[in-house]
């Protein structure tokens, strides 16, 4: 005879035990749903701000859907990710595009503008050194010369595309440059020259280009 309170083999479990089993299943399902919801929220937090980090997304943000981000937080900002369009190169707070094709200076300026950027404005030796190294490391077939955003409407009257004042003491001209040719009103960076001074003024023919835009902070 079975003792009181014992259940014979094959007999049904008490109702209390069956209830606990269903309770465990519901707890598990709720946990799975919570994990999925958290994952979706994380994806939205990381991806959506790239496209909608402000009420008026920048021109750069409107042009690109694929981005590369890192978690290096620039000093003095509140964001946690610094992002550039895929294929662009980041230095400090800027993104740079080094072209593989060539265009005239005016076409280059227009092309950069169409991507929500501008021909690069070099404001420090650190930036000059970075770009010079990027040019040297380029794998494209002999991309020797790259336009920057410096030009002259009149001989010797140099100006940057964004109206930044031109500072002759902070320029990086090659020895003997700039020359005073009447049609040499555009400026390129030479790949194979002694650094950091690799600027030269040239006629505004077809060369590669460097575009620059502010990195997106999210």
mmCIF file of C-alpha atoms in Angstrom:
data_model
loop_
_atom_site.group_PDB
_atom_site.id
_atom_site.type_symbol
_atom_site.label_atom_id
_atom_site.label_comp_id
_atom_site.label_asym_id
_atom_site.label_seq_id
_atom_site.Cartn_x
_atom_site.Cartn_y
_atom_site.Cartn_z
ATOM 1 C CA UNK A 1 0.000 0.000 0.000
ATOM 2 C CA UNK A 2 1.248 3.480 -0.868
ATOM 3 C CA UNK A 3 1.956 5.843 2.010
ATOM 4 C CA UNK A 4 -0.207 8.894 2.459
ATOM 5 C CA UNK A 5 0.853 11.803 0.251
ATOM 6 C CA UNK A 6 2.768 9.635 -2.218
ATOM 7 C CA UNK A 7 1.827 9.442 -5.897
ATOM 8 C CA UNK A 8 1.785 6.091 -7.613
ATOM 9 C CA UNK A 9 3.835 5.738 -10.814
ATOM 10 C CA UNK A 10 1.811 6.901 -13.816
ATOM 11 C CA UNK A 11 -0.696 8.843 -11.778
ATOM 12 C CA UNK A 12 -1.313 12.571 -12.423
ATOM 13 C CA UNK A 13 0.811 15.154 -10.619
ATOM 14 C CA UNK A 14 -0.947 17.358 -8.100
ATOM 15 C CA UNK A 15 -2.567 20.497 -9.534
ATOM 16 C CA UNK A 16 -0.077 22.683 -7.690
ATOM 17 C CA UNK A 17 2.871 21.063 -9.550
ATOM 18 C CA UNK A 18 1.145 21.401 -12.942
ATOM 19 C CA UNK A 19 0.532 25.082 -12.217
ATOM 20 C CA UNK A 20 4.237 25.653 -11.453
ATOM 21 C CA UNK A 21 5.243 24.143 -14.799
ATOM 22 C CA UNK A 22 2.960 26.483 -16.754
ATOM 23 C CA UNK A 23 4.191 29.414 -14.676
ATOM 24 C CA UNK A 24 7.810 28.599 -15.606
ATOM 25 C CA UNK A 25 6.924 28.505 -19.311
ATOM 26 C CA UNK A 26 5.220 31.903 -19.130
ATOM 27 C CA UNK A 27 8.190 33.406 -17.271
ATOM 28 C CA UNK A 28 10.532 32.056 -19.952
ATOM 29 C CA UNK A 29 8.416 33.461 -22.794
ATOM 30 C CA UNK A 30 8.223 36.867 -21.145
ATOM 31 C CA UNK A 31 12.011 36.841 -20.691
ATOM 32 C CA UNK A 32 12.580 36.017 -24.393
ATOM 33 C CA UNK A 33 10.247 38.816 -25.476
ATOM 34 C CA UNK A 34 12.007 41.269 -23.155
ATOM 35 C CA UNK A 35 15.412 40.337 -24.611
ATOM 36 C CA UNK A 36 14.112 40.828 -28.172
ATOM 37 C CA UNK A 37 12.628 44.203 -27.262
ATOM 38 C CA UNK A 38 15.923 45.295 -25.700
ATOM 39 C CA UNK A 39 17.818 44.204 -28.812
ATOM 40 C CA UNK A 40 15.499 46.161 -31.105
ATOM 41 C CA UNK A 41 15.811 49.231 -28.878
ATOM 42 C CA UNK A 42 19.613 48.961 -28.973
ATOM 43 C CA UNK A 43 19.595 48.710 -32.782
ATOM 44 C CA UNK A 44 17.374 51.762 -33.044
ATOM 45 C CA UNK A 45 19.629 53.689 -30.647
ATOM 46 C CA UNK A 46 22.735 52.908 -32.705
ATOM 47 C CA UNK A 47 21.324 53.216 -36.234
ATOM 48 C CA UNK A 48 18.534 55.771 -36.237
ATOM 49 C CA UNK A 49 20.632 58.660 -34.838
ATOM 50 C CA UNK A 50 22.942 58.375 -37.861
ATOM 51 C CA UNK A 51 20.055 59.359 -40.106
ATOM 52 C CA UNK A 52 18.054 61.457 -37.677
ATOM 53 C CA UNK A 53 20.465 62.833 -35.100
ATOM 54 C CA UNK A 54 18.761 66.225 -35.413
ATOM 55 C CA UNK A 55 15.552 67.711 -36.766
ATOM 56 C CA UNK A 56 17.557 68.889 -39.789
ATOM 57 C CA UNK A 57 20.059 66.145 -40.770
ATOM 58 C CA UNK A 58 23.272 67.458 -42.284
ATOM 59 C CA UNK A 59 23.813 67.275 -46.030
ATOM 60 C CA UNK A 60 26.399 64.547 -45.428
ATOM 61 C CA UNK A 61 23.877 62.450 -43.477
ATOM 62 C CA UNK A 62 21.334 62.791 -46.267
ATOM 63 C CA UNK A 63 23.757 61.434 -48.879
ATOM 64 C CA UNK A 64 24.934 58.200 -47.232
ATOM 65 C CA UNK A 65 23.230 55.165 -45.705
ATOM 66 C CA UNK A 66 26.301 53.144 -44.690
ATOM 67 C CA UNK A 67 28.510 54.424 -41.876
ATOM 68 C CA UNK A 68 31.532 53.369 -39.879
ATOM 69 C CA UNK A 69 31.585 54.401 -36.225
ATOM 70 C CA UNK A 70 33.913 54.072 -33.281
ATOM 71 C CA UNK A 71 33.440 54.795 -29.619
ATOM 72 C CA UNK A 72 36.223 57.326 -29.252
ATOM 73 C CA UNK A 73 34.453 60.279 -27.671
ATOM 74 C CA UNK A 74 35.980 63.640 -28.648
ATOM 75 C CA UNK A 75 36.711 65.796 -25.662
ATOM 76 C CA UNK A 76 33.925 68.233 -24.877
ATOM 77 C CA UNK A 77 31.125 66.320 -26.637
ATOM 78 C CA UNK A 78 28.189 64.426 -25.200
ATOM 79 C CA UNK A 79 27.919 61.745 -27.895
ATOM 80 C CA UNK A 80 29.271 58.214 -27.583
ATOM 81 C CA UNK A 81 30.041 57.420 -31.247
ATOM 82 C CA UNK A 82 31.984 59.250 -33.942
ATOM 83 C CA UNK A 83 30.869 58.276 -37.446
ATOM 84 C CA UNK A 84 31.983 58.779 -41.060
ATOM 85 C CA UNK A 85 30.481 57.462 -44.292
ATOM 86 C CA UNK A 86 31.797 54.031 -45.207
ATOM 87 C CA UNK A 87 35.050 54.334 -47.166
ATOM 88 C CA UNK A 88 35.899 57.773 -45.774
ATOM 89 C CA UNK A 89 38.834 58.322 -43.423
ATOM 90 C CA UNK A 90 38.480 59.993 -40.045
ATOM 91 C CA UNK A 91 40.907 62.289 -38.275
ATOM 92 C CA UNK A 92 39.905 64.088 -35.105
ATOM 93 C CA UNK A 93 36.483 65.610 -35.798
ATOM 94 C CA UNK A 94 36.492 65.362 -39.602
ATOM 95 C CA UNK A 95 35.835 62.787 -42.337
ATOM 96 C CA UNK A 96 37.898 62.758 -45.542
ATOM 97 C CA UNK A 97 37.235 61.292 -48.975
ATOM 98 C CA UNK A 98 40.212 60.707 -51.302
ATOM 99 C CA UNK A 99 38.988 60.223 -54.855
ATOM 100 C CA UNK A 100 40.234 57.607 -57.300
ATOM 101 C CA UNK A 101 39.047 59.590 -60.340
ATOM 102 C CA UNK A 102 40.109 63.023 -61.575
ATOM 103 C CA UNK A 103 38.221 66.237 -62.308
ATOM 104 C CA UNK A 104 38.915 69.918 -62.835
ATOM 105 C CA UNK A 105 39.036 72.092 -59.716
ATOM 106 C CA UNK A 106 35.540 73.513 -60.213
ATOM 107 C CA UNK A 107 34.119 70.041 -60.902
ATOM 108 C CA UNK A 108 35.923 68.730 -57.831
ATOM 109 C CA UNK A 109 34.449 71.479 -55.661
ATOM 110 C CA UNK A 110 30.990 70.699 -57.040
ATOM 111 C CA UNK A 111 31.438 66.958 -56.518
ATOM 112 C CA UNK A 112 32.404 67.449 -52.868
ATOM 113 C CA UNK A 113 29.467 69.800 -52.358
ATOM 114 C CA UNK A 114 27.122 67.201 -53.854
ATOM 115 C CA UNK A 115 28.233 64.750 -51.171
ATOM 116 C CA UNK A 116 27.524 67.210 -48.367
ATOM 117 C CA UNK A 117 31.179 68.157 -47.954
ATOM 118 C CA UNK A 118 33.757 70.570 -49.390
ATOM 119 C CA UNK A 119 37.274 70.496 -50.757
ATOM 120 C CA UNK A 120 39.505 70.099 -47.732
ATOM 121 C CA UNK A 121 40.515 73.144 -45.690
ATOM 122 C CA UNK A 122 43.794 72.409 -43.890
ATOM 123 C CA UNK A 123 44.037 74.219 -40.583
ATOM 124 C CA UNK A 124 46.940 72.541 -38.745
ATOM 125 C CA UNK A 125 50.222 70.707 -39.263
ATOM 126 C CA UNK A 126 48.655 67.597 -37.678
ATOM 127 C CA UNK A 127 45.936 67.592 -40.332
ATOM 128 C CA UNK A 128 48.511 68.231 -43.073
ATOM 129 C CA UNK A 129 50.647 65.315 -41.847
ATOM 130 C CA UNK A 130 47.626 62.994 -41.655
ATOM 131 C CA UNK A 131 46.482 63.769 -45.198
ATOM 132 C CA UNK A 132 50.002 63.479 -46.595
ATOM 133 C CA UNK A 133 50.297 59.995 -45.093
ATOM 134 C CA UNK A 134 46.882 59.011 -46.452
ATOM 135 C CA UNK A 135 47.978 60.053 -49.942
ATOM 136 C CA UNK A 136 51.176 58.026 -49.676
ATOM 137 C CA UNK A 137 49.245 54.944 -48.496
ATOM 138 C CA UNK A 138 46.672 55.134 -51.284
ATOM 139 C CA UNK A 139 46.468 51.927 -53.314
ATOM 140 C CA UNK A 140 45.014 53.515 -56.418
ATOM 141 C CA UNK A 141 47.312 53.555 -59.503
ATOM 142 C CA UNK A 142 49.556 56.572 -59.038
ATOM 143 C CA UNK A 143 47.092 59.074 -57.508
ATOM 144 C CA UNK A 144 49.915 61.599 -57.344
ATOM 145 C CA UNK A 145 48.175 64.933 -56.952
ATOM 146 C CA UNK A 146 45.085 65.906 -54.957
ATOM 147 C CA UNK A 147 43.171 69.159 -55.028
ATOM 148 C CA UNK A 148 42.620 70.997 -51.750
ATOM 149 C CA UNK A 149 40.187 73.844 -51.121
ATOM 150 C CA UNK A 150 42.665 76.671 -51.700
ATOM 151 C CA UNK A 151 42.417 78.838 -54.811
ATOM 152 C CA UNK A 152 43.039 82.360 -56.121
ATOM 153 C CA UNK A 153 40.640 84.442 -58.191
ATOM 154 C CA UNK A 154 43.542 86.840 -58.771
ATOM 155 C CA UNK A 155 47.237 86.009 -58.812
ATOM 156 C CA UNK A 156 48.579 85.660 -55.280
ATOM 157 C CA UNK A 157 45.240 86.315 -53.549
ATOM 158 C CA UNK A 158 44.741 82.908 -51.968
ATOM 159 C CA UNK A 159 41.503 81.989 -50.229
ATOM 160 C CA UNK A 160 39.878 78.895 -48.790
ATOM 161 C CA UNK A 161 36.545 77.597 -50.058
ATOM 162 C CA UNK A 162 34.880 78.105 -46.658
ATOM 163 C CA UNK A 163 36.173 81.691 -46.316
ATOM 164 C CA UNK A 164 38.681 80.730 -43.613
ATOM 165 C CA UNK A 165 41.359 83.481 -43.670
ATOM 166 C CA UNK A 166 44.475 82.392 -45.514
ATOM 167 C CA UNK A 167 47.526 82.397 -43.252
ATOM 168 C CA UNK A 168 50.785 82.334 -45.196
ATOM 169 C CA UNK A 169 52.794 81.314 -42.125
ATOM 170 C CA UNK A 170 50.589 78.215 -41.722
ATOM 171 C CA UNK A 171 50.799 77.158 -45.396
ATOM 172 C CA UNK A 172 52.741 74.134 -46.637
ATOM 173 C CA UNK A 173 54.112 75.193 -50.008
ATOM 174 C CA UNK A 174 56.865 73.256 -51.780
ATOM 175 C CA UNK A 175 60.163 75.038 -52.228
ATOM 176 C CA UNK A 176 59.768 77.698 -54.902
ATOM 177 C CA UNK A 177 55.971 77.698 -54.619
ATOM 178 C CA UNK A 178 53.612 79.320 -55.106
ATOM 179 C CA UNK A 179 54.702 80.368 -58.551
ATOM 180 C CA UNK A 180 53.222 83.457 -60.169
ATOM 181 C CA UNK A 181 51.784 81.963 -63.342
ATOM 182 C CA UNK A 182 48.658 83.827 -64.416
ATOM 183 C CA UNK A 183 46.665 80.606 -64.921
ATOM 184 C CA UNK A 184 47.982 78.656 -61.927
ATOM 185 C CA UNK A 185 45.155 79.536 -59.564
ATOM 186 C CA UNK A 186 44.432 76.112 -58.033
ATOM 187 C CA UNK A 187 46.349 74.157 -55.386
ATOM 188 C CA UNK A 188 47.244 70.481 -55.151
ATOM 189 C CA UNK A 189 49.082 68.252 -52.694
ATOM 190 C CA UNK A 190 51.880 66.193 -54.274
ATOM 191 C CA UNK A 191 52.209 62.593 -53.189
ATOM 192 C CA UNK A 192 55.959 62.202 -53.722
ATOM 193 C CA UNK A 193 57.666 65.173 -52.173
ATOM 194 C CA UNK A 194 59.418 66.078 -48.950
ATOM 195 C CA UNK A 195 56.919 66.449 -46.118
ATOM 196 C CA UNK A 196 55.211 68.372 -44.780
ATOM 197 C CA UNK A 197 55.609 70.949 -47.569
ATOM 198 C CA UNK A 198 53.838 69.448 -50.567
ATOM 199 C CA UNK A 199 51.505 72.190 -51.874
ATOM 200 C CA UNK A 200 51.871 73.527 -55.388
ATOM 201 C CA UNK A 201 49.756 75.923 -57.430
ATOM 202 C CA UNK A 202 48.797 74.624 -60.846
ATOM 203 C CA UNK A 203 46.463 75.205 -63.744
ATOM 204 C CA UNK A 204 42.987 73.989 -62.850
ATOM 205 C CA UNK A 205 43.137 70.812 -64.931
ATOM 206 C CA UNK A 206 42.104 67.284 -63.937
ATOM 207 C CA UNK A 207 43.472 65.968 -60.644
ATOM 208 C CA UNK A 208 42.285 63.826 -57.758
ATOM 209 C CA UNK A 209 40.550 65.563 -54.846
ATOM 210 C CA UNK A 210 40.168 65.446 -51.085
ATOM 211 C CA UNK A 211 36.723 66.215 -49.699
ATOM 212 C CA UNK A 212 36.141 67.028 -46.041
ATOM 213 C CA UNK A 213 33.080 67.080 -43.791
ATOM 214 C CA UNK A 214 32.478 67.201 -40.052
ATOM 215 C CA UNK A 215 32.123 63.763 -38.494
ATOM 216 C CA UNK A 216 28.674 62.833 -37.173
ATOM 217 C CA UNK A 217 28.497 62.481 -33.384
ATOM 218 C CA UNK A 218 25.742 60.228 -32.007
#
